[in-house]
XYZ file of C-alpha atoms in Angstrom:
250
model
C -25.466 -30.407 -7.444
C -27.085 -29.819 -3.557
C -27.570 -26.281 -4.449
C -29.399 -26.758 -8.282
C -31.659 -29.636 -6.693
C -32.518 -27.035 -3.640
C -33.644 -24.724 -6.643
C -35.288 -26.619 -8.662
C -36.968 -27.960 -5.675
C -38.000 -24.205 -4.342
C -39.204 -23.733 -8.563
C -41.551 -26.886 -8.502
C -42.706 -26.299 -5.202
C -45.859 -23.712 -5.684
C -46.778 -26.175 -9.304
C -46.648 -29.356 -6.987
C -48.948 -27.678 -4.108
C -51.583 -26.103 -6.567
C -51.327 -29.850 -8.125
C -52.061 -31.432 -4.568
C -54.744 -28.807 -3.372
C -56.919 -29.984 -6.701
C -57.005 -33.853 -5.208
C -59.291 -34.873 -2.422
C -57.360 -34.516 0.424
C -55.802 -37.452 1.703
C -54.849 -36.348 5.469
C -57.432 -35.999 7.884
C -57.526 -35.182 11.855
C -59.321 -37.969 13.439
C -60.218 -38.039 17.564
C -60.926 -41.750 19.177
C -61.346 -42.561 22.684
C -59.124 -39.840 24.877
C -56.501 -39.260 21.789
C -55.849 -36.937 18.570
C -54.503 -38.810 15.757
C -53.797 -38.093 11.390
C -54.858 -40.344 9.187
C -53.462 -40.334 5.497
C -55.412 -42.589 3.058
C -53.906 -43.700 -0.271
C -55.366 -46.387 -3.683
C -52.435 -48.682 -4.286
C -53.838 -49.028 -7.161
C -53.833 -45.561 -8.560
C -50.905 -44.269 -6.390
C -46.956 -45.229 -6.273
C -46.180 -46.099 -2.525
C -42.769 -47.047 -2.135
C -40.386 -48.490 0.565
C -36.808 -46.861 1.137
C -34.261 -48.477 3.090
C -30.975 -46.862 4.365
C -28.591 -49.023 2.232
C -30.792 -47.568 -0.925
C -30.241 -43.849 0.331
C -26.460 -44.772 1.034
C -26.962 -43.066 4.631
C -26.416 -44.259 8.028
C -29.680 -42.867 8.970
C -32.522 -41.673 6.758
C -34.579 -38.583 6.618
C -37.338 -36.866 4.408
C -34.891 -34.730 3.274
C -32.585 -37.105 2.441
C -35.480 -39.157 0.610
C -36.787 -36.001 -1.347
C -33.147 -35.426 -2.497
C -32.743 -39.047 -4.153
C -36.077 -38.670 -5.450
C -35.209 -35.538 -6.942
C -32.412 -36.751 -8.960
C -34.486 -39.188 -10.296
C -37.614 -37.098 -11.344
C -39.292 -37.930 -9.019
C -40.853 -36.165 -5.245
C -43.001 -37.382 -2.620
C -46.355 -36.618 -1.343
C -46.597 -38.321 1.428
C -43.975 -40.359 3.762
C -43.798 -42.231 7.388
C -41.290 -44.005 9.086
C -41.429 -47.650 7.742
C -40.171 -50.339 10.204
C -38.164 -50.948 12.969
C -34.268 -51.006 12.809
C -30.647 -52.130 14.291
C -28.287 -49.635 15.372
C -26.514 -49.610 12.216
C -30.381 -48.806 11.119
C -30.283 -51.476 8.797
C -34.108 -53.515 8.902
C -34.436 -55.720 11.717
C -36.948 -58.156 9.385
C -38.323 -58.470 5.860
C -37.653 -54.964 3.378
C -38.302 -55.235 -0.235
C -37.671 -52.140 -2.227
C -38.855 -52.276 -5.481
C -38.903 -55.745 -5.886
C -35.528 -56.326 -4.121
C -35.344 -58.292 -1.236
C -32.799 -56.120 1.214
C -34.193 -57.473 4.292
C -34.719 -60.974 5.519
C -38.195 -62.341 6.546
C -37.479 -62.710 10.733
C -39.197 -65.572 12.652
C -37.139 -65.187 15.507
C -38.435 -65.190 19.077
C -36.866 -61.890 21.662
C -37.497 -59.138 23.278
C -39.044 -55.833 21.833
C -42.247 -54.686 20.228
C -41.109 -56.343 16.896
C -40.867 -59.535 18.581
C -44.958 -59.504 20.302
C -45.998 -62.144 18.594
C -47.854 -62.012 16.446
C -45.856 -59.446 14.235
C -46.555 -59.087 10.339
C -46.031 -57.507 7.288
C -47.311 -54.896 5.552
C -47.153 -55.161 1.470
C -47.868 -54.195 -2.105
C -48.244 -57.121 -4.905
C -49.832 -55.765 -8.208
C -51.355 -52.993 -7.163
C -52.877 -54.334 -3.852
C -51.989 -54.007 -0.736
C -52.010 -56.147 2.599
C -51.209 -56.169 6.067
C -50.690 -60.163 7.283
C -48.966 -62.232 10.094
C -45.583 -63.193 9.188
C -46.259 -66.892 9.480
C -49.074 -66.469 7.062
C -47.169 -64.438 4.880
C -44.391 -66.857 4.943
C -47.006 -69.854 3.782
C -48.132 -67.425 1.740
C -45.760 -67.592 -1.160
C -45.855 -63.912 -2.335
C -44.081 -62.137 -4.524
C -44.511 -58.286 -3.433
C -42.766 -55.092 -5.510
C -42.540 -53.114 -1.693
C -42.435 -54.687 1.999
C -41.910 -54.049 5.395
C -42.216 -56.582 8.633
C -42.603 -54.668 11.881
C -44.197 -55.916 15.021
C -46.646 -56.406 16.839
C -49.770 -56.587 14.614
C -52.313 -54.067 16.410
C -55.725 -55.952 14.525
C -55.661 -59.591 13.176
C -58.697 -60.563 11.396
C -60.722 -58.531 13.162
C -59.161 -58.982 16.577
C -57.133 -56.798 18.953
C -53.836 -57.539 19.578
C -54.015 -60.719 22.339
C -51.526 -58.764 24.602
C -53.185 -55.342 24.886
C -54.697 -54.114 27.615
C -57.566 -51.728 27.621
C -55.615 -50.032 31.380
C -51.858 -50.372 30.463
C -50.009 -47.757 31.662
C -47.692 -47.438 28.590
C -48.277 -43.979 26.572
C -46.374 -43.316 23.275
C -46.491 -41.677 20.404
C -47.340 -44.571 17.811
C -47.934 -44.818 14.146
C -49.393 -47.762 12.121
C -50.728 -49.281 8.917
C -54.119 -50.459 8.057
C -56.532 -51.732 4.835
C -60.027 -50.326 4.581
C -62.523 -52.500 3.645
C -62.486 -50.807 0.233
C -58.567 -51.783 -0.788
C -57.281 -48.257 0.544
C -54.057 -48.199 2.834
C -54.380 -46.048 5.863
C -51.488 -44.259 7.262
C -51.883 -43.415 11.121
C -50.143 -41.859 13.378
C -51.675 -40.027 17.400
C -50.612 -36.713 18.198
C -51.087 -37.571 21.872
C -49.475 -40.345 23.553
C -51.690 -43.415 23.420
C -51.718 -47.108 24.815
C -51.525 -49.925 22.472
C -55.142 -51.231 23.162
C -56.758 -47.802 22.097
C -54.362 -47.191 19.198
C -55.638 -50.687 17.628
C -59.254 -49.617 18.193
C -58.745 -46.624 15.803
C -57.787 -49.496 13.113
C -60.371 -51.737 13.579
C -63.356 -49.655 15.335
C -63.186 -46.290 13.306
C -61.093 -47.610 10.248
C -62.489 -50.706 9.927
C -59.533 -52.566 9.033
C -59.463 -55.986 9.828
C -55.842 -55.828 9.920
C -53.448 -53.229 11.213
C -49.845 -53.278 11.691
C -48.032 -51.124 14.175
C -44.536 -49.584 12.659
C -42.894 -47.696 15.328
C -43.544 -45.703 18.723
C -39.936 -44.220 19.575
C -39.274 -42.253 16.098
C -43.477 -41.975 15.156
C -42.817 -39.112 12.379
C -45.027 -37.710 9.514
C -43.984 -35.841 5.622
C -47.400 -34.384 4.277
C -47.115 -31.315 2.543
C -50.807 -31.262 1.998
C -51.139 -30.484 6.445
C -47.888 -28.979 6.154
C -46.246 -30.883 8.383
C -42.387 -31.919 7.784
C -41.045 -33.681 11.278
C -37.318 -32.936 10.382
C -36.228 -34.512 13.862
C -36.880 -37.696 12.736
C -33.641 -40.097 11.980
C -35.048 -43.292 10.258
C -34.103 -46.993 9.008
C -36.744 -47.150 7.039
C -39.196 -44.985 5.234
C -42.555 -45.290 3.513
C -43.801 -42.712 0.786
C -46.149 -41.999 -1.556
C -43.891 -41.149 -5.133
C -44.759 -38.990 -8.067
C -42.909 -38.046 -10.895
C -42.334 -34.499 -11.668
C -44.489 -32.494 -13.458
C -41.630 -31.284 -16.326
């Protein structure tokens, strides 16, 4: 079975990158302040994006090529994915995962220590075609009902504000990824190239993005899938993954 998904995979590959060079691109290289970052830019409402948790895969630990095999048995590739969240060692989610429409990880409004736990933290969802990036006590009040979600800490931008916490001279440099809506509806991907502080990643979201809220998903296992840039970071070993999901063209 490995081997005849591998081929059909190596068949469709050349139909699915003329297919993707046609589209606007949706990657772009973006420089802010002293760092180099991607940004990938996707319509919710005209594009699948999907949340995959390990307990979906049936893996310990997920990868892209793990997540391109399931879709492929379903029909189905990606064009786009990022780690999603943060995880236990088990890499089950350490708060809220919804997988099409399937609650498989629980809202957490714990207090302890870890960037998940910066308060305030949040969730980044999709609901009808929409998507949204809010606090978890506002989501909680809330009383949504989303098809895909992921809670990850801390928020980077909340309602226009940075991150209470960050500091525009903090000595802490990672490689950090994050989610963001444009003032249009659009959900932007991000993730640096160079290691960056907190204070100047959340600028990117709300000073050169524009978002008004921004959610940062990992620093430790950052990773990006875009065939479009050609990048694949196989190294990555994830609890939870984002991606943009098309069906094939048969």
């Amino acid at each position: 079975m490995r081997a005849l998904l591998f081929v059909l995979f190596l068949f469709f590959t050349p139909a699915l990158w003329s297919v993707a060079m046609a589209e606007p691109p949706k990657c772009a290289a973006i420089e802010h302040l002293s760092g180099r970052y991607t940004v990938c830019t996707f319509d919710p409402a005209k594009e699948t994006i999907r949340l995959f948790g390990t307990q979906t895969l049936d893996v310990r630990g997920a990868t892209y090529d793990q997540l391109n095999t399931y879709l492929l048995r379903n029909g189905q590739h990606m064009s786009f994915a990022m780690n999603g969240g943060m995880y236990h060692p088990d890499y089950g989610p350490v708060g809220l995962l919804v997988e099409n429409g399937r609650e498989t990880g629980a809202l957490n409004r714990q207090d302890a220590f870890g960037n998940f736990f910066m308060k305030p933290n949040g969730v980044f969802f999709i609901e009808d075609g929409k998507a949204g990036v809010m606090e978890t006590e506002a989501y909680a009040k809330a009383g949504l009902s989303p098809q895909e979600a992921t809670q990850s800490g801390p928020m980077l931008v909340i309602d226009g504000k940075i991150h209470p916490r960050f500091l525009p001279d903090a000595t802490s440099l990672q490689i950090r990824n994050g989610v963001g809506i444009l003032p249009d509806g659009r959900v932007a991907f991000a993730i640096s190239n160079d290691r960056v502080r907190f204070h100047d990643f959340a600028t990117l979201f709300r000073d050169r993005l524009q978002c008004r809220n921004a959610l940062f998903l990992d620093g430790s296992i950052s990773s990006l899938y875009s065939p479009e840039i050609r990048r694949h970071d196989r190294r990555a070993v994830m609890g939870t993954i984002i991606a943009v999901v098309k069906n094939l063209p048969w």
